[in-house]
PDB file of C-alpha atoms and ligand atoms in Angstrom:
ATOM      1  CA  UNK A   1     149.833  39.480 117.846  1.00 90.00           C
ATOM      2  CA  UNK A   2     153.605  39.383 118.413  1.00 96.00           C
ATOM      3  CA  UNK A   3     154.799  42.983 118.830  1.00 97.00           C
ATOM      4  CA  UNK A   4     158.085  44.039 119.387  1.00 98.00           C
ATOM      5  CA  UNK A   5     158.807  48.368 120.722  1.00 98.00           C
ATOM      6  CA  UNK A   6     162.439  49.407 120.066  1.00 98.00           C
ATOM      7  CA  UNK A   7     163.659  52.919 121.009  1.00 98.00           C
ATOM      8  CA  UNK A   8     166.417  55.454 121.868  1.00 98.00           C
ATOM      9  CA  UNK A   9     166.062  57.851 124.376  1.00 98.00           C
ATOM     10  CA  UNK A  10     168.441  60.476 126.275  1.00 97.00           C
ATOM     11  CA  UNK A  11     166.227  62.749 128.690  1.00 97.00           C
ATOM     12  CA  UNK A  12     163.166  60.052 128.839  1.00 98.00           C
ATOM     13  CA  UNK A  13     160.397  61.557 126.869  1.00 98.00           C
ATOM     14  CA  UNK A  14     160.519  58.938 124.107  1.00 98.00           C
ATOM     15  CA  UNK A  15     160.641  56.122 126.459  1.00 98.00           C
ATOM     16  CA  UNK A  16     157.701  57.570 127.771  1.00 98.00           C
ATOM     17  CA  UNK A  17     156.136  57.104 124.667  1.00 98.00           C
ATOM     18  CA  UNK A  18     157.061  53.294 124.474  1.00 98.00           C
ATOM     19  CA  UNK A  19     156.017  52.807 127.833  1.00 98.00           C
ATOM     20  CA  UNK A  20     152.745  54.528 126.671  1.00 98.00           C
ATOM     21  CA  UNK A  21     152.572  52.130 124.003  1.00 98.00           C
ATOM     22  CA  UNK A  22     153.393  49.036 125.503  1.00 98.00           C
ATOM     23  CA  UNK A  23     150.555  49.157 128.043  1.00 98.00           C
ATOM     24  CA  UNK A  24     148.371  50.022 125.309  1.00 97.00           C
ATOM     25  CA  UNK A  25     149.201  46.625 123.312  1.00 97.00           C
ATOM     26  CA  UNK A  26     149.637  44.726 126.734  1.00 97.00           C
ATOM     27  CA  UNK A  27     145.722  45.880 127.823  1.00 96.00           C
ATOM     28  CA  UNK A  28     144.432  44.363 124.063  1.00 94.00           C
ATOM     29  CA  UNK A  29     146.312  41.207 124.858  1.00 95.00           C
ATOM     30  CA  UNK A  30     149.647  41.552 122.513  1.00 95.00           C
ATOM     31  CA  UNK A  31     152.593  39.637 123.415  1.00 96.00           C
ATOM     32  CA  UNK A  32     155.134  42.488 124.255  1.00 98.00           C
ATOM     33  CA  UNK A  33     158.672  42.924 124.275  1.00 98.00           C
ATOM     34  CA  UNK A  34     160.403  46.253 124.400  1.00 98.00           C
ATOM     35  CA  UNK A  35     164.237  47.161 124.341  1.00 97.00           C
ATOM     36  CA  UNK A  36     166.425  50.177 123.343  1.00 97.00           C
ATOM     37  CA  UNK A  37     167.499  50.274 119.773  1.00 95.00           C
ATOM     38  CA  UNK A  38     171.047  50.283 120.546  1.00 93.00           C
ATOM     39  CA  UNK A  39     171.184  46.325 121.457  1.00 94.00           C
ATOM     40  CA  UNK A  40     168.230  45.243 118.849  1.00 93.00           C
ATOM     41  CA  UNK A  41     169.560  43.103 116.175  1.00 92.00           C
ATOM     42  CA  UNK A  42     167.828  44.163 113.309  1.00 95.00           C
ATOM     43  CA  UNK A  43     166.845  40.820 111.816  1.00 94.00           C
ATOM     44  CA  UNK A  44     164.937  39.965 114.978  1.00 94.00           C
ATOM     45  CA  UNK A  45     162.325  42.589 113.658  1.00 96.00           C
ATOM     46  CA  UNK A  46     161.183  39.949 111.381  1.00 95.00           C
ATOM     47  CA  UNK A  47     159.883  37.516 114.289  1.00 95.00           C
ATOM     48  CA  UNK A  48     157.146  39.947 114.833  1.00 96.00           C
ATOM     49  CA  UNK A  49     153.944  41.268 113.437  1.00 95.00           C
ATOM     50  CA  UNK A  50     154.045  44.668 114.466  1.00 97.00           C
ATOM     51  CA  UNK A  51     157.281  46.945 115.309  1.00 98.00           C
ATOM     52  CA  UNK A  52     157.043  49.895 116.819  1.00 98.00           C
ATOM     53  CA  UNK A  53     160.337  52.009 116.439  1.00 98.00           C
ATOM     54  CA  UNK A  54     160.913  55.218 118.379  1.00 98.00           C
ATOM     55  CA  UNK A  55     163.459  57.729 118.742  1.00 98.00           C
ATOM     56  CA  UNK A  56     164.206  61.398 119.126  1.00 98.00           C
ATOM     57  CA  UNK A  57     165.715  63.588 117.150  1.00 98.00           C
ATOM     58  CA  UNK A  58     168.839  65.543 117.077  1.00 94.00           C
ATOM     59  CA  UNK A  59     170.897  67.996 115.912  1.00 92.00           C
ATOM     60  CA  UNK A  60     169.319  70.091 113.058  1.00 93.00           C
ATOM     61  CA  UNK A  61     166.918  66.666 112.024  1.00 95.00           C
ATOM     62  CA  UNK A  62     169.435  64.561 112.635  1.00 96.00           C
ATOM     63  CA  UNK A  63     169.063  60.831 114.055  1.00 97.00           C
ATOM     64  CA  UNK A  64     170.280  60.201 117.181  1.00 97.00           C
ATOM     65  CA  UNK A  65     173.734  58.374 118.015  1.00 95.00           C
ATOM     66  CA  UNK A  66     172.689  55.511 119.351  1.00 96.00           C
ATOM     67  CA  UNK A  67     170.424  54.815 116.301  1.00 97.00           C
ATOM     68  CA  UNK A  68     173.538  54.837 114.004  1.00 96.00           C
ATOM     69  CA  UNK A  69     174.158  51.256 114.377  1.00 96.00           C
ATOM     70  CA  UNK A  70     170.534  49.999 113.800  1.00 96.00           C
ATOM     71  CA  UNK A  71     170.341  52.353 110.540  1.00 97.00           C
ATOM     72  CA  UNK A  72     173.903  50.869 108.911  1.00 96.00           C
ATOM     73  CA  UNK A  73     172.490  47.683 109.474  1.00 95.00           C
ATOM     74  CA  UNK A  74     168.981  47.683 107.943  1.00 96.00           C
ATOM     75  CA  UNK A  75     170.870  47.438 104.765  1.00 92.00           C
ATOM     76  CA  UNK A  76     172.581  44.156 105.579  1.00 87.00           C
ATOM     77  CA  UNK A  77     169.273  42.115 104.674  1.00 86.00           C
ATOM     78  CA  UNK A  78     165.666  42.012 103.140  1.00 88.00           C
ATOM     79  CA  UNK A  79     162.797  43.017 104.726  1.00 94.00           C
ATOM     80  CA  UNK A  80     160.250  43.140 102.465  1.00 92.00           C
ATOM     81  CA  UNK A  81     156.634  43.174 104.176  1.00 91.00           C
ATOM     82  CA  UNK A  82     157.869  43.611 107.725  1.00 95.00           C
ATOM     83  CA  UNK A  83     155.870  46.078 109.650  1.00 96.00           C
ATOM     84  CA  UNK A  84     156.815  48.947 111.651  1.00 98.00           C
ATOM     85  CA  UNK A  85     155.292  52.305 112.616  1.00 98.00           C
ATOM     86  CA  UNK A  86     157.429  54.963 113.811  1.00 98.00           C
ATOM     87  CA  UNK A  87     157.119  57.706 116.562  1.00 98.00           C
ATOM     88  CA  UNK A  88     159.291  59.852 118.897  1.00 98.00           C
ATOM     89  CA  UNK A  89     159.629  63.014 120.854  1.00 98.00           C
ATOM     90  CA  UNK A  90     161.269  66.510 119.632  1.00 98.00           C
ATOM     91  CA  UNK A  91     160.818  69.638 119.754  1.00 97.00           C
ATOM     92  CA  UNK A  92     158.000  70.909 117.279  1.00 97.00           C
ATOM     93  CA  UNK A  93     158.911  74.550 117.514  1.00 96.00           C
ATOM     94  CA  UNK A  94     162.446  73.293 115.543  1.00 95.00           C
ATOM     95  CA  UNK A  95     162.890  73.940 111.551  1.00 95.00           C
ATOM     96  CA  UNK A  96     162.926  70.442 111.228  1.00 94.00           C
ATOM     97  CA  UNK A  97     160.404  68.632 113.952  1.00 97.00           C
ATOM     98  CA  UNK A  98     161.416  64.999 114.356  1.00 98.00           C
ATOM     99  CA  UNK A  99     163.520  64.971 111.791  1.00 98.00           C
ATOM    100  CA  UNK A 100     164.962  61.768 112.346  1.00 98.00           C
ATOM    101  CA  UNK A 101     161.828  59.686 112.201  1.00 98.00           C
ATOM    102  CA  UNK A 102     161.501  61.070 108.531  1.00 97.00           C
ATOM    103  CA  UNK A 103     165.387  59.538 108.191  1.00 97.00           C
ATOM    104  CA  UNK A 104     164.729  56.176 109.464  1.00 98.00           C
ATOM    105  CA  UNK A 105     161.292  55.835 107.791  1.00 97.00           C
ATOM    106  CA  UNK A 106     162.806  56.905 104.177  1.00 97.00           C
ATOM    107  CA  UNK A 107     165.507  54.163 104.586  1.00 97.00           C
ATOM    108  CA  UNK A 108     163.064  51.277 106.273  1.00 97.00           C
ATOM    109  CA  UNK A 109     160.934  51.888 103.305  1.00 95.00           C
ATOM    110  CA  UNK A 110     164.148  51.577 100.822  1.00 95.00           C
ATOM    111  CA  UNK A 111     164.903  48.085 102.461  1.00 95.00           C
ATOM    112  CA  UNK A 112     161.027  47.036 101.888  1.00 94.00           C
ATOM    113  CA  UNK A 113     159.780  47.616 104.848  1.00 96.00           C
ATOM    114  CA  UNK A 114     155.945  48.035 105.108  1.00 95.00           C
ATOM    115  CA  UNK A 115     155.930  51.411 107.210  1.00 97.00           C
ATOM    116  CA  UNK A 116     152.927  52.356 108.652  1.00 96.00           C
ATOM    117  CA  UNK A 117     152.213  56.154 106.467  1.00 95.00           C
ATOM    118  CA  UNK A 118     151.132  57.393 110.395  1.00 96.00           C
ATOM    119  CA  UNK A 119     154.049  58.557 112.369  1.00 97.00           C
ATOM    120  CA  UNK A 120     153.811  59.537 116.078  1.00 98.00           C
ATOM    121  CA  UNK A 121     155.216  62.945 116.628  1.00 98.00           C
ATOM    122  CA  UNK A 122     155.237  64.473 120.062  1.00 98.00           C
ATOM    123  CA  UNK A 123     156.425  67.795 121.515  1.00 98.00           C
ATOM    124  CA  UNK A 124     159.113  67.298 124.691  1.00 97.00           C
ATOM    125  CA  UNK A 125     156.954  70.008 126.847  1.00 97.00           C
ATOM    126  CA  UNK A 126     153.474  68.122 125.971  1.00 97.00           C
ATOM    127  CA  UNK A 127     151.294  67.502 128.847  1.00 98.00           C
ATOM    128  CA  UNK A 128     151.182  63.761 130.695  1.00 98.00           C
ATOM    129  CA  UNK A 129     148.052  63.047 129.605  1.00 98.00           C
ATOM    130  CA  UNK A 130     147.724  64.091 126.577  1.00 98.00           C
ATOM    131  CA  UNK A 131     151.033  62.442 125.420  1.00 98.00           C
ATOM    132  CA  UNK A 132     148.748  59.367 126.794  1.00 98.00           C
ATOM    133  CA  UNK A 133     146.081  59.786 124.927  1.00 98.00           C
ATOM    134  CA  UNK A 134     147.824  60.504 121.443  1.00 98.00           C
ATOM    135  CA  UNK A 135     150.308  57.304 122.550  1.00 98.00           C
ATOM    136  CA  UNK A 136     147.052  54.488 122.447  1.00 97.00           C
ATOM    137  CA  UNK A 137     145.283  56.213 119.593  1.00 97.00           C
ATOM    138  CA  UNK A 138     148.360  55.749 117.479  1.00 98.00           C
ATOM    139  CA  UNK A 139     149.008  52.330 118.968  1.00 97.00           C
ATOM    140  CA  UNK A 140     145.018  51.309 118.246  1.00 96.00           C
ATOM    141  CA  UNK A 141     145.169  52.367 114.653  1.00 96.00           C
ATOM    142  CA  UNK A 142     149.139  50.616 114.062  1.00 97.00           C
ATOM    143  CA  UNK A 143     147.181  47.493 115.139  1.00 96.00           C
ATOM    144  CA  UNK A 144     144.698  47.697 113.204  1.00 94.00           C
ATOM    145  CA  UNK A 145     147.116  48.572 110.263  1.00 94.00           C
ATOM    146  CA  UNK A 146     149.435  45.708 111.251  1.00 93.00           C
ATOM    147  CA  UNK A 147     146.185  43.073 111.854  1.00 89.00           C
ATOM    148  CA  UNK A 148     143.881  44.004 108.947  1.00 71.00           C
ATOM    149  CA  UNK A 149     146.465  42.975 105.928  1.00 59.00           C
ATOM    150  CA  UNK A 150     147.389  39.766 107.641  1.00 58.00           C
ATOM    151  CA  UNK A 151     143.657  38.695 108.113  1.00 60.00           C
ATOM    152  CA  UNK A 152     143.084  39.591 104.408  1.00 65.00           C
ATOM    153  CA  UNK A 153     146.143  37.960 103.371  1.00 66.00           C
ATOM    154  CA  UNK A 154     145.278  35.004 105.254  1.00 64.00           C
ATOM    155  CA  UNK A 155     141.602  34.510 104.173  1.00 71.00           C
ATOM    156  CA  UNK A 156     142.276  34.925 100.584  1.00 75.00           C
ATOM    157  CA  UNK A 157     145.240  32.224 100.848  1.00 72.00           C
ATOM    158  CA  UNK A 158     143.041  29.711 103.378  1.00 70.00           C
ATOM    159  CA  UNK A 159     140.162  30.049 100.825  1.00 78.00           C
ATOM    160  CA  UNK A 160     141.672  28.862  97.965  1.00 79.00           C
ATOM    161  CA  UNK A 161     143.957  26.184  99.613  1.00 73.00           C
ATOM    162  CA  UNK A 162     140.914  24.414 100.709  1.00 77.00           C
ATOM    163  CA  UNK A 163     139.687  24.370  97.395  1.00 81.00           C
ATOM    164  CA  UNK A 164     141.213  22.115  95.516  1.00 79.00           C
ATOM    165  CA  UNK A 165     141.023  23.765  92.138  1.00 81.00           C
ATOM    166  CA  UNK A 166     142.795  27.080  93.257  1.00 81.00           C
ATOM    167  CA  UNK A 167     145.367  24.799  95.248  1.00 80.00           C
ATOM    168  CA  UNK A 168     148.914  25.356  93.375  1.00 81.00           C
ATOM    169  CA  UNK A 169     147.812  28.629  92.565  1.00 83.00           C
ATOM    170  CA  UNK A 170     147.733  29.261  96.187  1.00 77.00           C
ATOM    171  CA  UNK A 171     150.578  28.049  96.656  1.00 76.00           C
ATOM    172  CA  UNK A 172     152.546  30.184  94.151  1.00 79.00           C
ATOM    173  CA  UNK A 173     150.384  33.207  95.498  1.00 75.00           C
ATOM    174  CA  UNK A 174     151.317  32.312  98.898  1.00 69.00           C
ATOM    175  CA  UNK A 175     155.485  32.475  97.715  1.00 69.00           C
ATOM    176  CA  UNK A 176     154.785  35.861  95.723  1.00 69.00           C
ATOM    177  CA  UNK A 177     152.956  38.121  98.737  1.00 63.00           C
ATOM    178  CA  UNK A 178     156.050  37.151 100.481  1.00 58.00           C
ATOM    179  CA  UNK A 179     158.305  38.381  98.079  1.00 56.00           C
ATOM    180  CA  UNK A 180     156.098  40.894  97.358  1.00 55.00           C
ATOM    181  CA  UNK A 181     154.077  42.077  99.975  1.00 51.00           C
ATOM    182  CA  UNK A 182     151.513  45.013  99.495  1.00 46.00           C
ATOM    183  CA  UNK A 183     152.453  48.113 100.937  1.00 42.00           C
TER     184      UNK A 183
HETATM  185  C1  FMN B   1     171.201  69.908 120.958  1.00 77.30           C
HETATM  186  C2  FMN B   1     169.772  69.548 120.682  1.00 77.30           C
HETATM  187  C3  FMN B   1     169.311  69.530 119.370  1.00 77.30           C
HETATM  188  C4  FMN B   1     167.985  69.206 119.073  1.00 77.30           C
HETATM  189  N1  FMN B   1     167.559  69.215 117.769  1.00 77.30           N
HETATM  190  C5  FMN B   1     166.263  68.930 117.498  1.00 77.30           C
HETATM  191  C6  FMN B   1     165.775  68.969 116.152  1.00 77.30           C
HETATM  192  O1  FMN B   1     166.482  69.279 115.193  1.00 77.30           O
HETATM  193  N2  FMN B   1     164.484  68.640 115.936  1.00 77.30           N
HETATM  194  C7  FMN B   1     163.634  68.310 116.946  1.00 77.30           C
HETATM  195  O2  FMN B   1     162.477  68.013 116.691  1.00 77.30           O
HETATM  196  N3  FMN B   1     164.066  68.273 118.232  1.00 77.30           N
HETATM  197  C8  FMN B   1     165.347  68.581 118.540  1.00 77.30           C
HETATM  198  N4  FMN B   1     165.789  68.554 119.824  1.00 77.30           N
HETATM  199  C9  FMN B   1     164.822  68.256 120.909  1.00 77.30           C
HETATM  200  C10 FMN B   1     164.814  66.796 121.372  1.00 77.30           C
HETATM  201  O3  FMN B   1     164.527  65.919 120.304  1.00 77.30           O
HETATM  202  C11 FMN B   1     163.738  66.669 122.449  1.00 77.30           C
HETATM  203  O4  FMN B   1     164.219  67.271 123.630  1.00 77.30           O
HETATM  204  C12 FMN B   1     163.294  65.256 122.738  1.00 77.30           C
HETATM  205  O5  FMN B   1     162.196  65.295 123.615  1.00 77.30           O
HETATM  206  C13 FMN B   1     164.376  64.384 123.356  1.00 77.30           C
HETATM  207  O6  FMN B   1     163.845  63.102 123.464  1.00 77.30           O
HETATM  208  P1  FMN B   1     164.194  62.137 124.665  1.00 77.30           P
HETATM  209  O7  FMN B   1     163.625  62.757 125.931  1.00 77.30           O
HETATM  210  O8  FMN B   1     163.516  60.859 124.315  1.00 77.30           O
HETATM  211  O9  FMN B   1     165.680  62.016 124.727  1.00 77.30           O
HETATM  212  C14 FMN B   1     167.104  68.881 120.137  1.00 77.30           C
HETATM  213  C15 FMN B   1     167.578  68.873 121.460  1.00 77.30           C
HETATM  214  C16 FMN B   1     168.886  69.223 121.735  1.00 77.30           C
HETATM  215  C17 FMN B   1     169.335  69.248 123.174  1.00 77.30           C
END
C-alpha cells in the first residue's frame, strides 16, 4: 500500500505522532512518504491509498495557520473515494479538544472524501509510550480500513470481468464505484 502522512506542527507533539505512524506503516511494509501540510499539494492525495492527515489545534478549536492553505484548496477539485484518517495533538482539558481535526474532517467529507469515522486524538502532556502505543493501534486499524474496501472492491470487479457474461456490467460498475465510492 501507497501511504502518504501530511501534518502541521509548532511545538513537535503532532510530528511525534506522524513519526509514530510512519514507523508503524514502514514495519508492515507500506511505501511511506511524509511531509508537512503546508507544501502538500492537495491533489497529490489522490496518488495514494491511505492518507494520514495530522494537525493540532488552535485557538478556541480553531485550525492551525499553516493548514489554511491546504483547507481553501480541498475545494478546488473532486475527491470522491480518497482515503484519509485524521489525528493530532491538543490539549484535552480545552472546551473544545482538537477542535480542528473536527474542521478539516467536516470539510474532507464535503469534498467526498472517504474519512476514516476513527480520529486520533492525543493530549500534549501524554506519556512517550503511551502516545506510542495509541499511534500503531490507530495506524493498524486505518490500514485495515483503507485495505479491506479495496480488496472487496477489487474481487467483486475481477470476478465478474473474468466472466464473460457479467463483462460490460463490470465495466460500467467499475466507472460508477469511482464516481461513487462507498463511504
Ligand atoms: C494559544 C493556544 C491555544 C490553544 N487552543 C487549543 C484548543 O482550543 N484546543 C485544543 O485541543 N488545544 C489547544 N491548544 C493546545 C495545543 O493544540 C497543544 O499544545 C498541541 O500539543 C500542540 O501541538 P504541536 O506540538 O504539534 O504543535 C492551544 C495551545 C495554545 C498555545
Amino acid at each position: 500500500m501507497k501511504v502518504f502522512i501530511g501534518y502541521v506542527s509548532l511545538s513537535g507533539n503532532t510530528e511525534k505522532m506522524a513519526v509514530n505512524i510512519k514507523n508503524r506503516m514502514l514495519a508492515v511494509g507500506c511505501d511511506v512518504y511524509m511531509e508537512r501540510l503546508d507544501t502538500v499539494e492537495v491533489e497529490a492525495l489522490k496518488e495514494f491509498d491511505l492518507s494520514f492527515i495530522g494537525l493540532y489545534t488552535w485557538n478556541q478549536g480553531g485550525l492551525p495557520y499553516e493548514a489554511n492553505e491546504f483547507y481553501e484548496e480541498l475545494d478546488q477539485a473532486n475527491f470522491h473515494g480518497v482515503k484519509v484518517a485524521l489525528f493530532g495533538a491538543g490539549d484535552l482539558s480545552q472546551p473544545k479538544p482538537c477542535g480542528a481535526i473536527n474542521i478539516l474532517s467536516n470539510k474532507m467529507k464535503q469534498c467526498g472524501f472517504a474519512v476514516y469515522d476513527r480520529v486520533l486524538k492525543i493530549d500534549q502532556g501524554a506519556p512517550a509510550h503511551d502516545r506510542v502505543r495509541q499511534c500503531e493501534d490507530f495506524a493498524d486499524r486505518a490500514l485495515s480500513w483503507g485495505s479491506k474496501r479495496k480488496k472487496w472492491r477489487y474481487l467483486v470487479w475481477n470476478r465478474m470481468q473474468n466472466n464473460h457474461k457479467y463483462r460490460k456490467t463490470a465495466y460500467l460498475l467499475r466507472r460508477v464505484m469511482d464516481d461513487y465510492p462507498i463511504k
